[in-house]
PDB file of C-alpha atoms in Angstrom:
ATOM      1  CA  UNK A   1     -36.883 -25.295   5.938  1.00  0.00           C
ATOM      2  CA  UNK A   2     -34.145 -27.705   6.370  1.00  0.00           C
ATOM      3  CA  UNK A   3     -32.893 -27.577   3.310  1.00  0.00           C
ATOM      4  CA  UNK A   4     -33.672 -23.606   3.674  1.00  0.00           C
ATOM      5  CA  UNK A   5     -31.233 -23.101   6.445  1.00  0.00           C
ATOM      6  CA  UNK A   6     -28.752 -25.583   5.764  1.00  0.00           C
ATOM      7  CA  UNK A   7     -28.471 -22.779   2.614  1.00  0.00           C
ATOM      8  CA  UNK A   8     -28.246 -20.268   4.022  1.00  0.00           C
ATOM      9  CA  UNK A   9     -25.037 -20.800   6.302  1.00  0.00           C
ATOM     10  CA  UNK A  10     -23.826 -22.876   3.634  1.00  0.00           C
ATOM     11  CA  UNK A  11     -23.909 -19.335   1.793  1.00  0.00           C
ATOM     12  CA  UNK A  12     -22.969 -17.046   4.484  1.00  0.00           C
ATOM     13  CA  UNK A  13     -20.023 -19.727   5.417  1.00  0.00           C
ATOM     14  CA  UNK A  14     -18.486 -19.986   1.211  1.00  0.00           C
ATOM     15  CA  UNK A  15     -19.349 -15.275   1.304  1.00  0.00           C
ATOM     16  CA  UNK A  16     -20.344 -14.292  -1.952  1.00  0.00           C
ATOM     17  CA  UNK A  17     -19.283 -16.012  -5.443  1.00  0.00           C
ATOM     18  CA  UNK A  18     -16.886 -14.105  -7.173  1.00  0.00           C
ATOM     19  CA  UNK A  19     -16.923 -14.002 -10.565  1.00  0.00           C
ATOM     20  CA  UNK A  20     -14.771 -15.714 -12.559  1.00  0.00           C
ATOM     21  CA  UNK A  21     -12.339 -13.775 -14.245  1.00  0.00           C
ATOM     22  CA  UNK A  22     -10.389 -15.663 -17.362  1.00  0.00           C
ATOM     23  CA  UNK A  23      -7.266 -16.111 -17.307  1.00  0.00           C
ATOM     24  CA  UNK A  24      -6.879 -16.723 -21.199  1.00  0.00           C
ATOM     25  CA  UNK A  25      -5.680 -13.189 -23.331  1.00  0.00           C
ATOM     26  CA  UNK A  26      -6.640 -11.982 -26.303  1.00  0.00           C
ATOM     27  CA  UNK A  27      -3.322 -12.194 -28.340  1.00  0.00           C
ATOM     28  CA  UNK A  28      -4.699  -8.721 -30.029  1.00  0.00           C
ATOM     29  CA  UNK A  29      -4.311  -7.297 -26.575  1.00  0.00           C
ATOM     30  CA  UNK A  30      -1.377  -9.678 -25.524  1.00  0.00           C
ATOM     31  CA  UNK A  31       0.920  -8.584 -28.534  1.00  0.00           C
ATOM     32  CA  UNK A  32       1.457  -4.464 -28.243  1.00  0.00           C
ATOM     33  CA  UNK A  33       1.257  -4.496 -24.803  1.00  0.00           C
ATOM     34  CA  UNK A  34       4.333  -6.711 -24.977  1.00  0.00           C
ATOM     35  CA  UNK A  35       5.420  -4.395 -27.347  1.00  0.00           C
ATOM     36  CA  UNK A  36       4.499  -1.038 -24.922  1.00  0.00           C
ATOM     37  CA  UNK A  37       6.569  -2.607 -22.710  1.00  0.00           C
ATOM     38  CA  UNK A  38       9.229  -3.591 -24.385  1.00  0.00           C
ATOM     39  CA  UNK A  39       9.750  -0.189 -26.111  1.00  0.00           C
ATOM     40  CA  UNK A  40       9.556   1.328 -21.877  1.00  0.00           C
ATOM     41  CA  UNK A  41      11.723  -0.794 -20.568  1.00  0.00           C
ATOM     42  CA  UNK A  42      14.503  -1.662 -23.087  1.00  0.00           C
ATOM     43  CA  UNK A  43      16.454   2.183 -23.437  1.00  0.00           C
ATOM     44  CA  UNK A  44      16.570   1.143 -19.682  1.00  0.00           C
ATOM     45  CA  UNK A  45      18.115  -1.859 -20.379  1.00  0.00           C
ATOM     46  CA  UNK A  46      20.228  -0.239 -23.065  1.00  0.00           C
ATOM     47  CA  UNK A  47      21.256   1.645 -20.244  1.00  0.00           C
ATOM     48  CA  UNK A  48      22.747  -0.267 -17.658  1.00  0.00           C
ATOM     49  CA  UNK A  49      24.496  -3.145 -20.615  1.00  0.00           C
ATOM     50  CA  UNK A  50      26.693  -0.416 -22.245  1.00  0.00           C
ATOM     51  CA  UNK A  51      27.689   1.212 -18.873  1.00  0.00           C
ATOM     52  CA  UNK A  52      31.261   1.820 -17.589  1.00  0.00           C
ATOM     53  CA  UNK A  53      30.901  -0.289 -14.364  1.00  0.00           C
ATOM     54  CA  UNK A  54      34.799  -0.338 -14.104  1.00  0.00           C
ATOM     55  CA  UNK A  55      35.125   3.831 -14.630  1.00  0.00           C
ATOM     56  CA  UNK A  56      32.588   4.520 -12.149  1.00  0.00           C
ATOM     57  CA  UNK A  57      33.472   5.464  -9.094  1.00  0.00           C
ATOM     58  CA  UNK A  58      35.832   7.267 -11.056  1.00  0.00           C
ATOM     59  CA  UNK A  59      33.261   9.254 -13.310  1.00  0.00           C
ATOM     60  CA  UNK A  60      31.311  10.104 -10.677  1.00  0.00           C
ATOM     61  CA  UNK A  61      33.851  11.359  -8.742  1.00  0.00           C
ATOM     62  CA  UNK A  62      35.162  13.816 -11.140  1.00  0.00           C
ATOM     63  CA  UNK A  63      35.167  17.354  -9.693  1.00  0.00           C
ATOM     64  CA  UNK A  64      32.948  18.149 -13.023  1.00  0.00           C
ATOM     65  CA  UNK A  65      29.871  15.656 -12.359  1.00  0.00           C
ATOM     66  CA  UNK A  66      30.203  15.986  -8.507  1.00  0.00           C
ATOM     67  CA  UNK A  67      29.569  19.713  -9.176  1.00  0.00           C
ATOM     68  CA  UNK A  68      26.975  18.895 -10.932  1.00  0.00           C
ATOM     69  CA  UNK A  69      25.848  16.969  -8.592  1.00  0.00           C
ATOM     70  CA  UNK A  70      26.337  18.539  -5.530  1.00  0.00           C
ATOM     71  CA  UNK A  71      24.507  21.153  -7.362  1.00  0.00           C
ATOM     72  CA  UNK A  72      21.452  19.539  -8.609  1.00  0.00           C
ATOM     73  CA  UNK A  73      21.363  18.097  -5.463  1.00  0.00           C
ATOM     74  CA  UNK A  74      21.099  21.290  -3.682  1.00  0.00           C
ATOM     75  CA  UNK A  75      18.752  23.337  -6.279  1.00  0.00           C
ATOM     76  CA  UNK A  76      16.229  20.869  -6.691  1.00  0.00           C
ATOM     77  CA  UNK A  77      15.902  21.183  -2.571  1.00  0.00           C
ATOM     78  CA  UNK A  78      16.061  24.579  -2.645  1.00  0.00           C
ATOM     79  CA  UNK A  79      13.396  24.458  -5.254  1.00  0.00           C
ATOM     80  CA  UNK A  80      11.177  21.892  -3.055  1.00  0.00           C
ATOM     81  CA  UNK A  81      11.315  24.082   0.081  1.00  0.00           C
ATOM     82  CA  UNK A  82      10.108  26.764  -2.123  1.00  0.00           C
ATOM     83  CA  UNK A  83       7.397  24.553  -3.018  1.00  0.00           C
ATOM     84  CA  UNK A  84       5.958  23.518   0.094  1.00  0.00           C
ATOM     85  CA  UNK A  85       6.247  27.322   1.089  1.00  0.00           C
ATOM     86  CA  UNK A  86       3.582  28.976  -1.485  1.00  0.00           C
ATOM     87  CA  UNK A  87       1.700  25.132  -2.250  1.00  0.00           C
ATOM     88  CA  UNK A  88       1.086  24.019   1.065  1.00  0.00           C
ATOM     89  CA  UNK A  89      -1.069  27.502   1.603  1.00  0.00           C
ATOM     90  CA  UNK A  90      -2.177  26.960  -2.468  1.00  0.00           C
ATOM     91  CA  UNK A  91      -3.612  23.637  -2.167  1.00  0.00           C
ATOM     92  CA  UNK A  92      -5.472  24.511   0.681  1.00  0.00           C
ATOM     93  CA  UNK A  93      -6.624  27.015  -0.996  1.00  0.00           C
ATOM     94  CA  UNK A  94      -8.278  25.027  -3.676  1.00  0.00           C
ATOM     95  CA  UNK A  95      -9.308  22.118  -1.688  1.00  0.00           C
ATOM     96  CA  UNK A  96     -11.032  24.381   1.620  1.00  0.00           C
ATOM     97  CA  UNK A  97     -12.331  27.370   0.090  1.00  0.00           C
ATOM     98  CA  UNK A  98     -14.748  27.678  -2.860  1.00  0.00           C
ATOM     99  CA  UNK A  99     -13.897  32.308  -4.332  1.00  0.00           C
ATOM    100  CA  UNK A 100     -14.921  32.485  -8.586  1.00  0.00           C
ATOM    101  CA  UNK A 101     -13.094  31.016 -10.883  1.00  0.00           C
ATOM    102  CA  UNK A 102     -11.603  28.782  -8.987  1.00  0.00           C
ATOM    103  CA  UNK A 103     -11.807  26.395 -11.709  1.00  0.00           C
ATOM    104  CA  UNK A 104      -9.470  28.580 -14.005  1.00  0.00           C
ATOM    105  CA  UNK A 105      -7.287  29.091 -11.087  1.00  0.00           C
ATOM    106  CA  UNK A 106      -6.712  25.618 -10.444  1.00  0.00           C
ATOM    107  CA  UNK A 107      -5.750  25.243 -14.155  1.00  0.00           C
ATOM    108  CA  UNK A 108      -3.485  27.648 -14.999  1.00  0.00           C
ATOM    109  CA  UNK A 109      -2.050  26.037 -11.370  1.00  0.00           C
ATOM    110  CA  UNK A 110      -1.029  23.114 -13.453  1.00  0.00           C
ATOM    111  CA  UNK A 111      -0.697  24.194 -16.843  1.00  0.00           C
ATOM    112  CA  UNK A 112       3.455  24.356 -16.965  1.00  0.00           C
ATOM    113  CA  UNK A 113       2.706  20.936 -15.776  1.00  0.00           C
ATOM    114  CA  UNK A 114       1.860  20.279 -19.679  1.00  0.00           C
ATOM    115  CA  UNK A 115       4.215  23.298 -21.100  1.00  0.00           C
ATOM    116  CA  UNK A 116       7.860  22.729 -22.861  1.00  0.00           C
ATOM    117  CA  UNK A 117       9.609  23.693 -20.133  1.00  0.00           C
ATOM    118  CA  UNK A 118      11.235  25.540 -23.742  1.00  0.00           C
ATOM    119  CA  UNK A 119       8.292  28.254 -23.066  1.00  0.00           C
ATOM    120  CA  UNK A 120       7.929  27.422 -18.992  1.00  0.00           C
ATOM    121  CA  UNK A 121      12.074  28.931 -19.471  1.00  0.00           C
ATOM    122  CA  UNK A 122      10.985  31.564 -22.025  1.00  0.00           C
ATOM    123  CA  UNK A 123       8.108  32.703 -19.819  1.00  0.00           C
ATOM    124  CA  UNK A 124       9.772  33.069 -16.338  1.00  0.00           C
ATOM    125  CA  UNK A 125      12.905  35.261 -18.604  1.00  0.00           C
ATOM    126  CA  UNK A 126      10.096  37.522 -19.526  1.00  0.00           C
ATOM    127  CA  UNK A 127       8.687  37.587 -16.190  1.00  0.00           C
ATOM    128  CA  UNK A 128      11.830  38.350 -14.148  1.00  0.00           C
ATOM    129  CA  UNK A 129      15.028  38.804 -16.546  1.00  0.00           C
ATOM    130  CA  UNK A 130      16.576  42.217 -16.590  1.00  0.00           C
ATOM    131  CA  UNK A 131      14.281  43.407 -18.899  1.00  0.00           C
ATOM    132  CA  UNK A 132      11.400  42.020 -17.846  1.00  0.00           C
ATOM    133  CA  UNK A 133       7.179  42.703 -16.783  1.00  0.00           C
ATOM    134  CA  UNK A 134       9.174  42.415 -12.763  1.00  0.00           C
ATOM    135  CA  UNK A 135      12.308  41.847 -13.277  1.00  0.00           C
ATOM    136  CA  UNK A 136      13.179  45.207 -14.078  1.00  0.00           C
ATOM    137  CA  UNK A 137      12.193  45.970 -10.940  1.00  0.00           C
ATOM    138  CA  UNK A 138      13.791  43.278  -9.001  1.00  0.00           C
ATOM    139  CA  UNK A 139      17.100  45.283 -10.763  1.00  0.00           C
ATOM    140  CA  UNK A 140      16.272  48.636 -10.872  1.00  0.00           C
ATOM    141  CA  UNK A 141      14.370  48.292  -6.536  1.00  0.00           C
ATOM    142  CA  UNK A 142      16.941  46.197  -5.231  1.00  0.00           C
ATOM    143  CA  UNK A 143      19.605  44.628  -7.989  1.00  0.00           C
ATOM    144  CA  UNK A 144      18.619  41.338  -7.817  1.00  0.00           C
ATOM    145  CA  UNK A 145      19.326  39.194 -11.179  1.00  0.00           C
ATOM    146  CA  UNK A 146      17.702  36.147 -11.687  1.00  0.00           C
ATOM    147  CA  UNK A 147      18.549  34.714 -15.016  1.00  0.00           C
ATOM    148  CA  UNK A 148      21.814  33.252 -15.539  1.00  0.00           C
ATOM    149  CA  UNK A 149      22.217  32.443 -11.852  1.00  0.00           C
ATOM    150  CA  UNK A 150      22.112  29.801  -9.088  1.00  0.00           C
ATOM    151  CA  UNK A 151      19.221  31.300  -7.633  1.00  0.00           C
ATOM    152  CA  UNK A 152      17.531  30.959 -10.814  1.00  0.00           C
ATOM    153  CA  UNK A 153      18.124  27.732 -11.175  1.00  0.00           C
ATOM    154  CA  UNK A 154      15.577  27.486  -7.456  1.00  0.00           C
ATOM    155  CA  UNK A 155      13.082  29.335  -9.881  1.00  0.00           C
ATOM    156  CA  UNK A 156      12.895  27.240 -12.989  1.00  0.00           C
ATOM    157  CA  UNK A 157      13.167  24.319 -10.847  1.00  0.00           C
ATOM    158  CA  UNK A 158      10.152  25.257  -8.638  1.00  0.00           C
ATOM    159  CA  UNK A 159       8.760  26.053 -11.693  1.00  0.00           C
ATOM    160  CA  UNK A 160       8.371  23.248 -13.287  1.00  0.00           C
ATOM    161  CA  UNK A 161       7.404  20.974  -9.552  1.00  0.00           C
ATOM    162  CA  UNK A 162       5.752  22.858  -7.672  1.00  0.00           C
ATOM    163  CA  UNK A 163       1.848  21.825  -9.624  1.00  0.00           C
ATOM    164  CA  UNK A 164       3.420  18.394  -8.588  1.00  0.00           C
ATOM    165  CA  UNK A 165       2.928  18.922  -4.747  1.00  0.00           C
ATOM    166  CA  UNK A 166       0.151  21.102  -5.243  1.00  0.00           C
ATOM    167  CA  UNK A 167      -2.277  18.646  -6.807  1.00  0.00           C
ATOM    168  CA  UNK A 168      -0.772  16.043  -3.892  1.00  0.00           C
ATOM    169  CA  UNK A 169      -2.012  17.988  -1.795  1.00  0.00           C
ATOM    170  CA  UNK A 170      -4.926  18.821  -2.867  1.00  0.00           C
ATOM    171  CA  UNK A 171      -6.620  15.233  -3.477  1.00  0.00           C
ATOM    172  CA  UNK A 172      -5.091  14.778   0.330  1.00  0.00           C
ATOM    173  CA  UNK A 173      -6.656  17.726   1.579  1.00  0.00           C
ATOM    174  CA  UNK A 174     -10.580  16.553  -0.831  1.00  0.00           C
ATOM    175  CA  UNK A 175      -9.673  12.834   1.393  1.00  0.00           C
ATOM    176  CA  UNK A 176      -9.666  14.446   4.652  1.00  0.00           C
ATOM    177  CA  UNK A 177     -13.009  15.171   6.150  1.00  0.00           C
ATOM    178  CA  UNK A 178     -13.366  18.929   7.029  1.00  0.00           C
ATOM    179  CA  UNK A 179     -15.132  18.582   9.802  1.00  0.00           C
ATOM    180  CA  UNK A 180     -12.161  18.116  11.934  1.00  0.00           C
ATOM    181  CA  UNK A 181     -11.124  21.778  11.143  1.00  0.00           C
ATOM    182  CA  UNK A 182     -15.054  23.004  11.646  1.00  0.00           C
ATOM    183  CA  UNK A 183     -14.445  21.069  15.468  1.00  0.00           C
ATOM    184  CA  UNK A 184     -11.029  22.792  15.844  1.00  0.00           C
ATOM    185  CA  UNK A 185     -12.827  26.213  14.958  1.00  0.00           C
ATOM    186  CA  UNK A 186     -15.898  25.720  17.295  1.00  0.00           C
ATOM    187  CA  UNK A 187     -13.649  25.242  20.519  1.00  0.00           C
ATOM    188  CA  UNK A 188     -12.360  28.154  19.629  1.00  0.00           C
ATOM    189  CA  UNK A 189      -8.904  28.239  17.302  1.00  0.00           C
ATOM    190  CA  UNK A 190      -9.324  29.677  14.216  1.00  0.00           C
ATOM    191  CA  UNK A 191      -8.831  28.755  11.101  1.00  0.00           C
ATOM    192  CA  UNK A 192      -4.303  28.881  10.981  1.00  0.00           C
ATOM    193  CA  UNK A 193      -4.253  27.824  14.148  1.00  0.00           C
ATOM    194  CA  UNK A 194      -6.940  24.587  13.509  1.00  0.00           C
ATOM    195  CA  UNK A 195      -5.280  24.400  10.159  1.00  0.00           C
ATOM    196  CA  UNK A 196      -1.267  23.926  12.152  1.00  0.00           C
ATOM    197  CA  UNK A 197      -2.570  21.116  14.173  1.00  0.00           C
ATOM    198  CA  UNK A 198      -5.247  19.648  13.266  1.00  0.00           C
ATOM    199  CA  UNK A 199      -5.146  19.644   9.400  1.00  0.00           C
ATOM    200  CA  UNK A 200      -1.251  19.090   8.636  1.00  0.00           C
ATOM    201  CA  UNK A 201      -1.126  16.084  10.763  1.00  0.00           C
ATOM    202  CA  UNK A 202      -3.620  14.952   8.776  1.00  0.00           C
ATOM    203  CA  UNK A 203      -2.373  15.156   5.491  1.00  0.00           C
ATOM    204  CA  UNK A 204       1.666  14.650   6.378  1.00  0.00           C
ATOM    205  CA  UNK A 205       1.588  11.507   3.721  1.00  0.00           C
ATOM    206  CA  UNK A 206       0.187  13.929   1.046  1.00  0.00           C
ATOM    207  CA  UNK A 207       3.074  16.338   1.427  1.00  0.00           C
ATOM    208  CA  UNK A 208       5.429  14.073   1.685  1.00  0.00           C
ATOM    209  CA  UNK A 209       4.469  12.808  -1.081  1.00  0.00           C
ATOM    210  CA  UNK A 210       3.883  15.480  -3.127  1.00  0.00           C
ATOM    211  CA  UNK A 211       7.301  16.957  -1.531  1.00  0.00           C
ATOM    212  CA  UNK A 212       8.948  13.691  -3.102  1.00  0.00           C
ATOM    213  CA  UNK A 213       7.123  14.330  -6.216  1.00  0.00           C
ATOM    214  CA  UNK A 214       8.722  17.774  -6.699  1.00  0.00           C
ATOM    215  CA  UNK A 215      12.092  16.586  -5.335  1.00  0.00           C
ATOM    216  CA  UNK A 216      12.377  14.687  -8.472  1.00  0.00           C
ATOM    217  CA  UNK A 217      11.087  16.496 -10.662  1.00  0.00           C
ATOM    218  CA  UNK A 218      13.165  19.402  -9.864  1.00  0.00           C
ATOM    219  CA  UNK A 219      16.221  17.671 -10.400  1.00  0.00           C
ATOM    220  CA  UNK A 220      15.450  16.111 -13.359  1.00  0.00           C
ATOM    221  CA  UNK A 221      14.039  19.601 -15.199  1.00  0.00           C
ATOM    222  CA  UNK A 222      16.799  20.754 -18.391  1.00  0.00           C
ATOM    223  CA  UNK A 223      15.003  23.071 -20.336  1.00  0.00           C
ATOM    224  CA  UNK A 224      13.194  25.081 -18.307  1.00  0.00           C
ATOM    225  CA  UNK A 225      16.643  25.880 -16.495  1.00  0.00           C
ATOM    226  CA  UNK A 226      18.567  25.999 -19.690  1.00  0.00           C
ATOM    227  CA  UNK A 227      16.410  28.595 -20.963  1.00  0.00           C
ATOM    228  CA  UNK A 228      16.357  30.465 -17.717  1.00  0.00           C
ATOM    229  CA  UNK A 229      20.298  30.149 -16.093  1.00  0.00           C
ATOM    230  CA  UNK A 230      22.184  28.478 -18.659  1.00  0.00           C
ATOM    231  CA  UNK A 231      24.550  25.967 -18.712  1.00  0.00           C
ATOM    232  CA  UNK A 232      27.892  27.674 -16.442  1.00  0.00           C
ATOM    233  CA  UNK A 233      29.707  25.029 -14.810  1.00  0.00           C
ATOM    234  CA  UNK A 234      29.120  25.192 -10.936  1.00  0.00           C
ATOM    235  CA  UNK A 235      27.071  27.789 -11.554  1.00  0.00           C
ATOM    236  CA  UNK A 236      23.707  26.766 -13.211  1.00  0.00           C
ATOM    237  CA  UNK A 237      24.898  23.511 -14.522  1.00  0.00           C
ATOM    238  CA  UNK A 238      23.102  20.770 -13.163  1.00  0.00           C
ATOM    239  CA  UNK A 239      22.909  17.125 -14.125  1.00  0.00           C
ATOM    240  CA  UNK A 240      20.963  17.224 -16.967  1.00  0.00           C
ATOM    241  CA  UNK A 241      22.617  20.085 -17.990  1.00  0.00           C
ATOM    242  CA  UNK A 242      25.769  18.492 -17.979  1.00  0.00           C
ATOM    243  CA  UNK A 243      24.402  15.166 -18.861  1.00  0.00           C
ATOM    244  CA  UNK A 244      23.342  16.695 -22.714  1.00  0.00           C
ATOM    245  CA  UNK A 245      27.186  18.876 -22.609  1.00  0.00           C
ATOM    246  CA  UNK A 246      28.649  15.584 -21.783  1.00  0.00           C
ATOM    247  CA  UNK A 247      26.982  13.333 -24.284  1.00  0.00           C
ATOM    248  CA  UNK A 248      28.951  15.580 -26.703  1.00  0.00           C
ATOM    249  CA  UNK A 249      32.370  15.231 -25.698  1.00  0.00           C
ATOM    250  CA  UNK A 250      32.533  12.168 -22.984  1.00  0.00           C
ATOM    251  CA  UNK A 251      29.794   9.431 -23.552  1.00  0.00           C
ATOM    252  CA  UNK A 252      30.698   7.530 -20.512  1.00  0.00           C
ATOM    253  CA  UNK A 253      30.670  10.469 -17.676  1.00  0.00           C
ATOM    254  CA  UNK A 254      25.915  10.497 -19.377  1.00  0.00           C
ATOM    255  CA  UNK A 255      25.448   6.978 -19.169  1.00  0.00           C
ATOM    256  CA  UNK A 256      27.263   7.717 -15.666  1.00  0.00           C
ATOM    257  CA  UNK A 257      25.600  10.776 -14.794  1.00  0.00           C
ATOM    258  CA  UNK A 258      21.836   9.639 -15.908  1.00  0.00           C
ATOM    259  CA  UNK A 259      22.543   6.272 -13.803  1.00  0.00           C
ATOM    260  CA  UNK A 260      22.484   8.245 -11.016  1.00  0.00           C
ATOM    261  CA  UNK A 261      19.306   9.650 -12.106  1.00  0.00           C
ATOM    262  CA  UNK A 262      18.537   6.865 -12.959  1.00  0.00           C
ATOM    263  CA  UNK A 263      18.647   5.288  -9.244  1.00  0.00           C
ATOM    264  CA  UNK A 264      16.859   8.759  -7.974  1.00  0.00           C
ATOM    265  CA  UNK A 265      13.645   7.891  -9.634  1.00  0.00           C
ATOM    266  CA  UNK A 266      13.545   4.596  -8.546  1.00  0.00           C
ATOM    267  CA  UNK A 267      14.088   5.398  -5.509  1.00  0.00           C
ATOM    268  CA  UNK A 268      11.629   7.524  -5.808  1.00  0.00           C
ATOM    269  CA  UNK A 269       9.204   5.316  -7.582  1.00  0.00           C
ATOM    270  CA  UNK A 270      10.020   2.698  -4.710  1.00  0.00           C
ATOM    271  CA  UNK A 271       9.483   5.136  -2.056  1.00  0.00           C
ATOM    272  CA  UNK A 272       6.260   6.108  -2.877  1.00  0.00           C
ATOM    273  CA  UNK A 273       4.715   2.503  -3.891  1.00  0.00           C
ATOM    274  CA  UNK A 274       2.779   2.315  -0.753  1.00  0.00           C
ATOM    275  CA  UNK A 275       0.824   4.722  -1.313  1.00  0.00           C
ATOM    276  CA  UNK A 276      -0.271   4.115  -4.761  1.00  0.00           C
ATOM    277  CA  UNK A 277      -1.258   1.008  -3.638  1.00  0.00           C
ATOM    278  CA  UNK A 278      -3.558   2.723  -1.026  1.00  0.00           C
ATOM    279  CA  UNK A 279      -5.183   4.930  -2.991  1.00  0.00           C
ATOM    280  CA  UNK A 280      -5.377   2.022  -5.780  1.00  0.00           C
ATOM    281  CA  UNK A 281      -6.708  -0.404  -3.431  1.00  0.00           C
TER     282      UNK A 281
END
């Protein structure tokens, strides 16, 4: 009895034994891992090494670069606002309701994630162009023309960025306990009131993370923007488009704009680090 007692006490004191993971890394795994790391980091390091640091302030304050930067920030913010207004209700619909074809709708919502951006731009032209399926009615009835305008930039960026927000918010909704909403409805609140006062505060971190991802994706959009909105300085030329144009005429300006986009990407990763760490733990 005494031996058993001491053994049990020792087990409780030390806790369950953890299996030791061998520290050595097999060479067949280490070599391709290091090559893959170098493959991902080398272009970024080259961008930093070749950056014109001395002339960088002058490059970033030039009128052309400032116009592209200002337009990119405004259009990405507007596209994120559109994604929030339309994407949060869509995510709630996918997460909280059951209707025929929900899996197909979810697949269609996430399609812009894998669709080539140029194809997305062509699809937007066919849908919202002056002779498009919907665009012809917008033009004839309301005089609204979206292609090759600043509004067209916002539409193109929202098209490719909204799925990031929808996926993030839907995942947060599925993780949230729906019984809080049910309790609110049993107390007399409508479904919309329960969503506004109960669900939204619960999923606010997921909405914030999705909005940041959508904003970063909109800021870096190129293919759909140049196809649907064109590349007109001061009107539709965003930073990715300015990088593409400057690379042919002024490589230093292209590197400067690339550094801005790189800094934004790093800031996004740093801002979402805690969320990803929490989700993986």
